[in-house]
CSV table of C-alpha atoms and ligand atoms in Angstrom, one decimal:
chain,number,residue,atom,x,y,z
A,1,MET,CA,127.9,134.3,-24.2
A,2,PRO,CA,130.1,137.0,-22.7
A,3,ILE,CA,132.9,138.5,-24.7
A,4,ARG,CA,136.1,136.7,-23.9
A,5,PHE,CA,139.8,137.7,-24.5
A,6,PHE,CA,143.1,135.9,-24.1
A,7,ASN,CA,144.9,138.1,-21.4
A,8,THR,CA,148.6,137.9,-21.9
A,9,TYR,CA,149.0,138.7,-18.2
A,10,SER,CA,147.1,135.8,-17.0
A,11,ARG,CA,147.9,133.6,-20.1
A,12,GLU,CA,144.1,132.7,-20.0
A,13,LEU,CA,140.8,133.3,-21.8
A,14,GLU,CA,138.9,135.7,-19.4
A,15,ASP,CA,135.4,137.1,-19.6
A,16,PHE,CA,135.6,140.8,-20.5
A,17,VAL,CA,134.4,143.0,-17.8
A,18,PRO,CA,135.3,146.7,-18.4
A,19,ARG,CA,136.6,148.9,-15.6
A,20,GLU,CA,133.2,150.7,-15.3
A,21,PRO,CA,130.6,148.3,-16.7
A,22,ALA,CA,127.6,150.9,-16.2
A,23,SER,CA,129.1,153.6,-18.3
A,24,ARG,CA,129.8,151.4,-21.5
A,25,ARG,CA,133.0,153.3,-22.1
A,26,ILE,CA,136.2,151.4,-22.8
A,27,ASP,CA,139.6,153.0,-22.7
A,28,LEU,CA,142.0,151.5,-25.2
A,29,TYR,CA,145.6,152.2,-25.6
A,30,THR,CA,147.4,150.9,-28.8
A,31,CYS,CA,151.2,151.3,-29.3
A,32,GLY,CA,151.7,153.2,-32.5
A,33,PRO,CA,154.5,153.5,-35.0
A,34,THR,CA,158.0,154.8,-34.5
A,35,VAL,CA,158.0,157.3,-37.4
A,36,TYR,CA,161.6,156.8,-38.9
A,37,ALA,CA,160.4,154.9,-42.0
A,38,ARG,CA,157.1,153.8,-43.6
A,39,ALA,CA,155.4,151.1,-41.6
A,40,HIS,CA,155.5,147.7,-43.1
A,41,ILE,CA,152.6,145.2,-43.7
A,42,GLY,CA,153.5,143.4,-40.4
A,43,ASN,CA,153.0,146.7,-38.4
A,44,PHE,CA,149.6,147.0,-40.2
A,45,ARG,CA,148.5,143.7,-39.3
A,46,ALA,CA,148.6,144.7,-35.7
A,47,TYR,CA,146.8,147.9,-36.4
A,48,LEU,CA,144.0,146.1,-38.3
A,49,PHE,CA,143.6,143.7,-35.4
A,50,GLU,CA,143.0,146.7,-33.2
A,51,ASP,CA,140.6,148.1,-35.7
A,52,LEU,CA,138.7,144.9,-35.6
A,53,LEU,CA,138.8,144.8,-31.9
A,54,GLN,CA,137.5,148.5,-31.6
A,55,ARG,CA,134.6,148.0,-34.1
A,56,HIS,CA,133.5,144.7,-32.6
A,57,LEU,CA,133.2,146.3,-29.1
A,58,GLU,CA,131.2,149.2,-30.8
A,59,ALA,CA,129.0,146.6,-32.3
A,60,ARG,CA,128.3,145.2,-28.9
A,61,GLY,CA,127.3,148.6,-27.8
A,62,TYR,CA,130.6,150.0,-26.1
A,63,GLU,CA,132.0,153.4,-26.7
A,64,VAL,CA,135.6,153.0,-27.3
A,65,HIS,CA,138.0,155.8,-26.6
A,66,ARG,CA,141.3,154.9,-28.4
A,67,VAL,CA,144.8,156.5,-28.1
A,68,MET,CA,147.6,155.6,-30.4
A,69,ASN,CA,150.9,157.2,-29.7
A,70,LEU,CA,153.5,158.3,-32.3
A,71,THR,CA,157.2,157.8,-31.2
A,72,ASP,CA,158.8,160.6,-33.0
A,73,VAL,CA,162.1,160.6,-31.0
A,74,ASP,CA,164.4,157.7,-30.5
A,75,ASP,CA,167.8,156.4,-31.8
A,76,LYS,CA,166.3,155.6,-35.3
A,77,THR,CA,164.6,158.9,-35.8
A,78,ILE,CA,167.5,160.9,-34.5
A,79,ARG,CA,169.8,159.0,-37.0
A,80,GLY,CA,167.6,159.3,-39.9
A,81,ALA,CA,167.2,163.0,-39.4
A,82,ARG,CA,171.0,163.4,-39.1
A,83,GLN,CA,171.6,161.2,-42.2
A,84,THR,CA,169.2,163.2,-44.4
A,85,GLY,CA,170.4,166.6,-42.9
A,86,VAL,CA,167.0,167.8,-41.9
A,87,PRO,CA,165.5,168.8,-38.5
A,88,LEU,CA,164.0,165.8,-36.4
A,89,SER,CA,160.5,167.1,-36.8
A,90,ALA,CA,160.6,167.6,-40.7
A,91,PHE,CA,162.2,164.1,-40.9
A,92,THR,CA,159.3,162.5,-38.8
A,93,SER,CA,156.5,164.5,-40.2
A,94,GLN,CA,156.9,162.8,-43.6
A,95,PHE,CA,156.4,159.4,-42.0
A,96,LYS,CA,153.4,160.6,-39.8
A,97,GLN,CA,151.7,161.6,-43.0
A,98,ALA,CA,152.5,158.2,-44.6
A,99,PHE,CA,151.3,156.5,-41.7
A,100,PHE,CA,147.9,158.3,-41.8
A,101,GLU,CA,147.7,157.7,-45.6
A,102,ASP,CA,148.2,154.1,-45.1
A,103,CYS,CA,145.6,153.8,-42.4
A,104,GLU,CA,143.2,155.3,-44.6
A,105,THR,CA,144.0,153.1,-47.6
A,106,LEU,CA,143.3,150.2,-45.2
A,107,ARG,CA,140.1,151.8,-43.8
A,108,VAL,CA,141.4,151.8,-40.1
A,109,LYS,CA,139.0,153.9,-38.0
A,110,PRO,CA,141.2,156.9,-36.7
A,111,ALA,CA,142.0,156.9,-33.0
A,112,ASN,CA,140.6,159.7,-30.9
A,113,GLU,CA,144.0,160.9,-30.1
A,114,TYR,CA,147.5,160.5,-31.7
A,115,PRO,CA,149.8,162.0,-29.1
A,116,ALA,CA,153.4,162.5,-30.2
A,117,ALA,CA,156.2,162.0,-27.7
A,118,THR,CA,157.9,165.3,-28.5
A,119,ASP,CA,155.0,167.4,-27.6
A,120,GLN,CA,156.1,169.6,-24.7
A,121,HIS,CA,153.1,168.8,-22.6
A,122,TYR,CA,153.9,165.0,-22.7
A,123,ILE,CA,157.7,165.6,-22.2
A,124,GLU,CA,156.7,167.4,-19.0
A,125,LYS,CA,154.6,164.6,-17.9
A,126,MET,CA,157.4,162.1,-18.5
A,127,ILE,CA,159.9,164.2,-16.5
A,128,ALA,CA,157.3,164.3,-13.7
A,129,MET,CA,156.8,160.6,-13.6
A,130,ILE,CA,160.6,159.9,-13.7
A,131,GLY,CA,160.9,162.4,-10.8
A,132,ASP,CA,158.3,160.5,-8.9
A,133,LEU,CA,160.0,157.2,-9.6
A,134,VAL,CA,163.4,158.6,-8.4
A,135,SER,CA,161.9,159.8,-5.2
A,136,LYS,CA,160.3,156.5,-4.5
A,137,GLY,CA,163.6,154.6,-5.0
A,138,LEU,CA,162.3,153.1,-8.1
A,139,ALA,CA,164.8,154.8,-10.4
A,140,TYR,CA,168.3,156.3,-10.0
A,141,GLN,CA,170.7,158.5,-12.0
A,142,ALA,CA,173.8,156.5,-13.0
A,143,GLU,CA,177.3,157.7,-13.6
A,144,ASP,CA,176.6,158.3,-17.3
A,145,LYS,CA,174.0,160.7,-16.2
A,146,SER,CA,171.1,158.6,-17.7
A,147,VAL,CA,168.3,157.9,-15.4
A,148,TYR,CA,167.4,154.0,-15.1
A,149,TYR,CA,164.6,152.1,-13.6
A,150,ARG,CA,165.6,149.9,-10.7
A,151,ILE,CA,163.6,146.9,-11.6
A,152,LYS,CA,164.8,144.8,-8.2
A,153,ASN,CA,162.5,147.3,-6.4
A,154,PHE,CA,159.4,146.5,-8.4
A,155,PRO,CA,158.4,142.9,-7.2
A,156,ASP,CA,156.0,142.4,-10.2
A,157,TYR,CA,158.6,143.0,-12.8
A,158,GLY,CA,158.5,140.0,-15.3
A,159,LYS,CA,154.9,139.0,-14.6
A,160,LEU,CA,153.6,140.0,-18.0
A,161,ALA,CA,156.3,138.3,-20.0
A,162,HIS,CA,156.4,135.4,-17.3
A,163,PHE,CA,159.9,135.2,-16.2
A,164,ASP,CA,161.8,136.2,-13.1
A,165,LEU,CA,164.7,138.4,-12.5
A,166,GLU,CA,167.3,135.7,-12.1
A,167,GLN,CA,166.5,134.4,-15.6
A,168,LEU,CA,167.0,137.9,-16.9
A,169,GLN,CA,170.4,138.1,-15.1
A,170,SER,CA,171.7,134.8,-16.2
A,171,THR,CA,170.7,135.4,-20.0
A,172,GLY,CA,171.8,138.9,-20.5
A,173,ARG,CA,175.4,139.7,-21.1
A,174,VAL,CA,176.3,143.2,-19.6
A,175,LYS,CA,177.3,145.2,-22.5
A,176,ASN,CA,180.2,147.6,-22.3
A,177,ASP,CA,178.1,150.7,-22.6
A,178,GLU,CA,175.8,149.6,-19.8
A,179,TYR,CA,178.5,149.3,-17.1
A,180,ASP,CA,176.7,152.1,-15.1
A,181,LYS,CA,173.5,150.1,-14.5
A,182,GLU,CA,172.8,148.4,-11.1
A,183,HIS,CA,171.2,145.5,-12.9
A,184,VAL,CA,171.4,144.4,-16.5
A,185,GLY,CA,167.7,144.5,-16.8
A,186,ASP,CA,167.4,148.2,-15.6
A,187,PHE,CA,166.1,150.3,-18.5
A,188,ALA,CA,166.6,153.9,-19.3
A,189,LEU,CA,163.9,156.4,-18.5
A,190,TRP,CA,165.9,159.4,-19.4
A,191,LYS,CA,168.9,159.2,-21.8
A,192,ALA,CA,171.5,161.8,-21.1
A,193,TRP,CA,172.4,163.9,-24.2
A,194,ASP,CA,175.4,162.8,-26.3
A,195,GLU,CA,176.9,164.4,-29.3
A,196,GLU,CA,175.1,162.1,-31.7
A,197,ASP,CA,171.9,163.6,-30.5
A,198,GLY,CA,172.8,167.0,-32.1
A,199,ASP,CA,170.2,169.7,-31.3
A,200,VAL,CA,167.6,167.1,-30.0
A,201,GLY,CA,167.1,167.4,-26.3
A,202,TRP,CA,165.2,168.7,-23.4
A,203,GLU,CA,166.3,170.1,-20.1
A,204,SER,CA,165.5,168.0,-16.9
A,205,PRO,CA,166.5,167.9,-13.4
A,206,TRP,CA,169.1,165.3,-14.4
A,207,GLY,CA,170.5,167.4,-17.2
A,208,ARG,CA,169.9,167.7,-21.0
A,209,GLY,CA,168.6,164.6,-22.6
A,210,ARG,CA,165.6,162.7,-24.0
A,211,PRO,CA,163.1,160.2,-22.9
A,212,GLY,CA,163.4,156.5,-23.2
A,213,TRP,CA,160.7,154.9,-25.4
A,214,HIS,CA,158.9,153.1,-22.7
A,215,ILE,CA,158.2,156.1,-20.5
A,216,GLU,CA,156.6,157.8,-23.4
A,217,CYS,CA,153.6,155.4,-23.5
A,218,SER,CA,153.3,155.5,-19.7
A,219,ALA,CA,153.1,159.2,-19.8
A,220,MET,CA,150.8,159.6,-22.7
A,221,SER,CA,148.4,156.9,-21.7
A,222,THR,CA,147.9,158.2,-18.1
A,223,ALA,CA,147.7,161.8,-19.5
A,224,LEU,CA,144.9,160.9,-21.8
A,225,LEU,CA,143.2,157.9,-20.4
A,226,GLY,CA,143.9,158.2,-16.6
A,227,ASP,CA,145.7,155.8,-14.2
A,228,GLN,CA,143.8,152.8,-15.2
A,229,ILE,CA,142.8,151.5,-18.7
A,230,ASP,CA,140.7,148.6,-20.0
A,231,ILE,CA,142.6,147.3,-22.7
A,232,HIS,CA,146.2,147.7,-24.0
A,233,CYS,CA,147.3,146.2,-27.4
A,234,GLY,CA,150.4,145.8,-29.4
A,235,GLY,CA,152.4,143.2,-31.3
A,236,VAL,CA,153.9,140.2,-29.5
A,237,ASP,CA,157.4,141.8,-29.7
A,238,ASN,CA,156.1,144.7,-27.5
A,239,ILE,CA,155.6,142.3,-24.5
A,240,PHE,CA,159.2,142.4,-23.4
A,241,PRO,CA,160.6,144.7,-22.5
A,242,HIS,CA,158.2,147.6,-23.7
A,243,HIS,CA,155.0,146.6,-21.9
A,244,GLU,CA,156.6,145.0,-19.1
A,245,ALA,CA,158.4,148.4,-18.5
A,246,GLU,CA,155.1,150.3,-19.0
A,247,ILE,CA,153.6,148.4,-16.2
A,248,ALA,CA,156.6,149.0,-13.9
A,249,GLN,CA,156.6,152.7,-14.5
A,250,THR,CA,152.9,153.5,-14.5
A,251,GLU,CA,152.2,151.4,-11.3
A,252,GLY,CA,155.2,152.6,-9.7
A,253,VAL,CA,153.9,156.0,-9.9
A,254,THR,CA,150.2,155.5,-9.5
A,255,GLY,CA,150.2,152.4,-7.1
A,256,LYS,CA,147.1,151.1,-9.1
A,257,LYS,CA,146.6,148.3,-11.5
A,258,PHE,CA,147.4,149.8,-14.9
A,259,VAL,CA,145.8,147.5,-17.5
A,260,ARG,CA,142.9,145.1,-17.0
A,261,TYR,CA,143.4,143.1,-20.5
A,262,TRP,CA,146.7,142.8,-22.4
A,263,LEU,CA,146.2,141.7,-26.1
A,264,HIS,CA,148.9,141.0,-28.4
A,265,CYS,CA,149.0,140.3,-32.0
A,266,GLU,CA,151.2,137.6,-33.5
A,267,HIS,CA,153.8,138.1,-36.2
A,268,LEU,CA,153.2,138.3,-39.9
A,269,LEU,CA,155.4,136.0,-42.1
A,270,VAL,CA,156.0,136.5,-45.8
A,271,ASP,CA,156.1,133.3,-47.8
A,272,GLY,CA,156.8,131.5,-44.5
A,273,GLN,CA,159.7,133.6,-43.5
A,274,LYS,CA,160.3,136.5,-41.1
A,275,MET,CA,160.1,139.7,-43.1
A,276,SER,CA,163.4,141.3,-43.7
A,277,LYS,CA,164.9,143.8,-46.0
A,278,SER,CA,167.8,141.4,-46.9
A,279,LEU,CA,165.4,138.7,-48.0
A,280,GLY,CA,163.6,141.1,-50.4
A,281,ASN,CA,160.3,140.2,-48.6
A,282,PHE,CA,159.8,143.4,-46.9
A,283,TYR,CA,156.7,145.2,-48.0
A,284,THR,CA,154.9,148.6,-47.3
A,285,ILE,CA,151.4,149.2,-48.2
A,286,PRO,CA,152.4,151.1,-51.4
A,287,ASP,CA,154.6,148.2,-52.4
A,288,VAL,CA,151.4,146.0,-52.4
A,289,LEU,CA,149.2,148.6,-54.2
A,290,ALA,CA,151.9,148.9,-56.8
A,291,LYS,CA,151.3,145.2,-57.6
A,292,GLY,CA,147.7,146.1,-58.5
A,293,TYR,CA,145.9,145.3,-55.2
A,294,SER,CA,143.4,147.7,-53.5
A,295,GLY,CA,143.5,148.8,-50.0
A,296,ARG,CA,140.3,147.0,-49.4
A,297,GLU,CA,142.0,143.7,-50.5
A,298,VAL,CA,144.9,144.2,-48.3
A,299,ARG,CA,142.6,144.9,-45.3
A,300,TYR,CA,140.8,141.6,-45.9
A,301,ALA,CA,144.1,139.5,-46.3
A,302,LEU,CA,145.5,141.0,-43.1
A,303,LEU,CA,142.3,140.6,-41.1
A,304,ARG,CA,141.2,137.1,-42.0
A,305,VAL,CA,143.4,135.2,-39.5
A,306,ASN,CA,142.8,135.2,-35.8
A,307,TYR,CA,145.2,137.8,-34.3
A,308,ARG,CA,146.9,135.1,-32.0
A,309,LYS,CA,147.8,132.8,-34.9
A,310,PRO,CA,150.9,133.8,-37.2
A,311,LEU,CA,149.7,135.1,-40.3
A,312,ASN,CA,151.5,133.9,-43.6
A,313,PHE,CA,151.4,136.8,-46.3
A,314,THR,CA,151.5,135.5,-49.9
A,315,TRP,CA,150.7,136.7,-53.3
A,316,GLU,CA,148.3,133.8,-53.7
A,317,GLY,CA,146.8,134.8,-50.5
A,318,MET,CA,146.2,138.3,-51.9
A,319,ASP,CA,144.5,136.7,-54.9
A,320,GLU,CA,142.4,134.6,-52.6
A,321,ALA,CA,141.4,137.9,-50.8
A,322,ARG,CA,140.3,139.3,-54.2
A,323,GLU,CA,138.3,136.3,-55.0
A,324,SER,CA,136.5,136.3,-51.4
A,325,LEU,CA,135.7,140.0,-51.8
A,326,GLY,CA,134.4,139.3,-55.3
A,327,ARG,CA,132.0,136.8,-53.8
A,328,ILE,CA,130.7,139.3,-51.3
A,329,ASP,CA,130.2,141.9,-54.1
A,330,ASP,CA,128.3,139.6,-56.3
A,331,TRP,CA,126.2,138.5,-53.7
A,332,LEU,CA,125.3,142.0,-52.7
A,333,GLU,CA,124.4,142.9,-56.2
A,334,ARG,CA,122.1,139.8,-56.5
A,335,LEU,CA,120.5,140.8,-53.1
A,336,ARG,CA,119.9,144.4,-54.2
A,337,THR,CA,118.2,143.1,-57.4
A,338,THR,CA,116.1,140.6,-55.5
A,339,ALA,CA,115.3,143.3,-53.2
A,340,ASN,CA,113.4,145.1,-55.9
A,341,GLY,CA,111.4,142.0,-56.7
A,342,PRO,CA,108.2,140.7,-55.2
A,343,ALA,CA,107.6,140.2,-51.5
A,344,ASP,CA,105.9,136.9,-50.4
A,345,HIS,CA,106.8,136.4,-46.6
A,346,PRO,CA,107.3,138.6,-43.8
A,347,SER,CA,111.0,139.1,-43.1
A,348,VAL,CA,112.7,137.2,-40.2
A,349,SER,CA,115.5,138.6,-38.0
A,350,LYS,CA,118.9,137.2,-39.1
A,351,GLY,CA,120.5,136.6,-35.6
A,352,ASP,CA,124.0,137.5,-34.3
A,353,GLU,CA,126.1,134.4,-35.2
A,354,PHE,CA,128.7,136.7,-36.8
A,355,GLU,CA,129.1,138.9,-33.6
A,356,SER,CA,129.0,135.7,-31.3
A,357,ALA,CA,132.0,134.3,-33.3
A,358,LEU,CA,133.8,137.6,-32.6
A,359,ASP,CA,132.9,137.4,-29.0
A,360,ASP,CA,135.0,134.5,-28.6
A,361,ASN,CA,138.5,136.1,-28.6
A,362,LEU,CA,137.8,137.7,-31.9
A,363,ASN,CA,137.5,134.6,-33.8
A,364,ILE,CA,137.5,136.1,-37.3
A,365,SER,CA,137.7,132.8,-39.2
A,366,GLY,CA,134.6,131.6,-37.5
A,367,ALA,CA,132.8,134.8,-38.3
A,368,LEU,CA,134.0,134.9,-42.0
A,369,GLY,CA,133.0,131.3,-42.2
A,370,PHE,CA,129.5,132.1,-41.0
A,371,LEU,CA,129.4,135.0,-43.6
A,372,PHE,CA,130.4,132.7,-46.5
A,373,GLU,CA,128.0,129.9,-45.4
A,374,THR,CA,125.3,132.5,-45.4
A,375,ILE,CA,126.3,133.7,-48.9
A,376,ARG,CA,126.2,130.2,-50.2
A,377,GLU,CA,122.8,129.4,-48.8
A,378,THR,CA,121.0,132.7,-49.8
A,379,ASN,CA,122.8,132.3,-53.3
A,380,ARG,CA,121.2,128.8,-53.5
A,381,ALA,CA,117.7,130.2,-52.4
A,382,MET,CA,118.1,133.0,-55.1
A,383,ASP,CA,119.1,130.3,-57.8
A,384,GLY,CA,115.8,128.5,-56.9
A,385,GLY,CA,113.7,131.8,-56.9
A,386,GLU,CA,113.0,131.1,-53.2
A,387,LEU,CA,114.2,134.4,-51.7
A,388,ASP,CA,111.7,137.2,-51.7
A,389,SER,CA,112.4,140.9,-51.6
A,390,ASN,CA,111.7,141.1,-47.7
A,391,SER,CA,114.1,138.5,-47.1
A,392,ALA,CA,116.8,140.1,-49.4
A,393,ASN,CA,116.3,143.4,-47.7
A,394,ALA,CA,116.7,141.6,-44.3
A,395,TRP,CA,120.0,140.2,-45.5
A,396,LEU,CA,121.2,143.6,-46.9
A,397,GLN,CA,120.4,145.0,-43.5
A,398,TRP,CA,122.2,142.2,-41.8
A,399,TRP,CA,125.2,143.0,-44.1
A,400,ARG,CA,125.3,146.6,-43.1
A,401,GLN,CA,125.7,145.4,-39.5
A,402,VAL,CA,128.5,143.1,-40.4
A,403,ASN,CA,130.2,145.7,-42.6
A,404,ALA,CA,130.3,148.1,-39.7
A,405,THR,CA,132.7,145.7,-38.3
A,406,LEU,CA,134.5,144.5,-41.3
A,407,ASN,CA,134.4,147.7,-43.4
A,408,LEU,CA,134.7,145.8,-46.6
A,409,GLU,CA,131.9,147.4,-48.6
A,410,PRO,CA,133.1,148.2,-52.3
A,411,GLU,CA,134.1,151.7,-52.9
A,412,THR,CA,131.3,153.9,-54.2
A,413,THR,CA,131.6,157.4,-52.5
A,414,GLY,CA,129.8,159.3,-55.2
A,415,LEU,CA,132.1,162.2,-54.8
A,416,PRO,CA,134.3,163.4,-57.7
A,417,ALA,CA,137.9,161.9,-57.4
A,418,GLU,CA,139.4,165.4,-57.1
A,419,VAL,CA,137.1,166.1,-54.1
A,420,VAL,CA,137.9,162.8,-52.5
A,421,GLN,CA,141.7,163.3,-52.8
A,422,LEU,CA,141.6,166.8,-51.3
A,423,ALA,CA,139.3,165.7,-48.4
A,424,GLU,CA,141.7,162.8,-47.7
A,425,GLU,CA,144.7,165.2,-47.8
A,426,ARG,CA,142.9,167.4,-45.4
A,427,GLN,CA,142.1,164.6,-43.1
A,428,ARG,CA,145.8,163.5,-42.9
A,429,ALA,CA,146.9,167.1,-42.4
A,430,ARG,CA,144.4,167.4,-39.4
A,431,LEU,CA,145.6,164.2,-37.8
A,432,ALA,CA,149.2,165.5,-38.1
A,433,LYS,CA,147.9,168.7,-36.5
A,434,GLU,CA,148.9,170.7,-39.5
A,435,TRP,CA,146.2,173.3,-39.2
A,436,LYS,CA,147.5,175.8,-41.8
A,437,LYS,CA,147.6,173.1,-44.4
A,438,SER,CA,144.2,171.8,-43.4
A,439,ASP,CA,142.8,175.3,-43.8
A,440,GLU,CA,144.3,175.7,-47.2
A,441,LEU,CA,142.6,172.4,-48.4
A,442,ARG,CA,139.3,173.5,-46.9
A,443,ASP,CA,139.5,176.7,-49.1
A,444,LYS,CA,140.4,174.6,-52.1
A,445,LEU,CA,137.3,172.5,-51.5
A,446,SER,CA,135.3,175.4,-51.0
A,447,ALA,CA,136.4,176.9,-54.3
A,448,LEU,CA,135.2,173.9,-56.1
A,449,GLY,CA,131.8,174.2,-54.2
A,450,TRP,CA,132.2,171.7,-51.5
A,451,ASP,CA,131.9,172.4,-47.8
A,452,VAL,CA,133.6,170.5,-45.0
A,453,ARG,CA,132.4,170.0,-41.6
A,454,ASP,CA,134.4,168.3,-38.7
A,455,THR,CA,132.3,166.0,-36.8
A,456,LYS,CA,132.8,163.3,-34.1
A,457,ASP,CA,133.0,160.8,-36.8
A,458,GLY,CA,135.5,162.6,-39.0
A,459,GLN,CA,135.0,165.2,-41.6
A,460,LYS,CA,131.9,165.3,-43.8
A,461,VAL,CA,132.1,166.8,-47.2
A,462,THR,CA,128.8,168.2,-48.8
A,463,ARG,CA,128.0,169.9,-52.0
A,464,ARG,CA,127.2,173.5,-51.1
A,465,ALA,CA,123.7,174.5,-51.9
A,466,GLY,CA,123.5,176.6,-55.1
A,467,ALA,CA,127.2,175.6,-56.0
B,1,ZN,ZN1,153.9,151.7,-26.3
């Protein structure tokens, strides 16, 4: 069976055919966090769905090249920096660090690139794209000096979210501060500087200002992945206007189909309700860890429901996650014991039902159902002394394959806690491009007798010979 995904653009399950089937390379763009506060568990549900997607594609032999952007300039980040009285970059850097820390806790595979919107290179790319849109009549500078996208000149506008311009016109009320726009749905590409922006701003052909959120993703995805990509992900709340705008901007500039498959993750509810600070059901990863749960348990709890279904987060659900992982751990321990025992039969290959379930639009409940059915059956066989070491080894090997996708193996790194902690800090520093800090941490590890190497799969820490 081919891999199938539900494409938001067509509203249909489609066979997955990458842009260049022969190369096995897949370009994946995933909208990342706005770093004005610590991300909440709802955000991480989407990031974990993307992690599962990447790992499954890799299990099927694809080489996934993933980009996740960091939005480090917008109204919220500017307001936060002003309220705390620190420069914008200092304000956002703490939340970038926190984001990488949480990703690591949840065992999310790092993206190949984490471009930040305020990087001069990308600001220039955004300005170039906006200039191109203006010259094509797809954007205009309004009296308020901001530059807006002219949606009526892009006939496909609304196709992703499945509504038309008239609908938008009749539902939206023109707000006072938007009187300069030609159409209520026109969105800002470049926001003219105003007093509230303080020292945040860049020079452009339209005067001092800053980019709108949507153009950031168009610029960073085309800069790093080219004009066309295979898969673009985000949460359902990104569909409109963010992703609709990304299509209009990118295709307006390139004239080519931007994305082949749009995949969107449903909402996370907490105790059946929308998460909100006022309801007191708003949780970050450290909030959940503070209740005594591990990152691995949170990972399982947020992964176990298909991404197109709403997931209800509850503390009972966290306990169930713990119980399920306990069953996996006990099973692995029994298998390892049995694997040391006598061998009677040649081992047989264990098939790929787990992967086949995931081929079907990442049907994780089907895949986990198969895993636990397997655990039940092999446990029964071990109870009856009917499972020999060859078979136990074959199941252990099967588990390694499954675990490459789930990443739920119990923690046993074998490294001293202090070394693990320093290495994790260094990993975060590197992801945040804080090279000086990363070098200092390398020196600290070295002083303890541990060498660090940076490889394609991340850093490798090894005990130095003779240390
Ligand atoms: Zn985006």
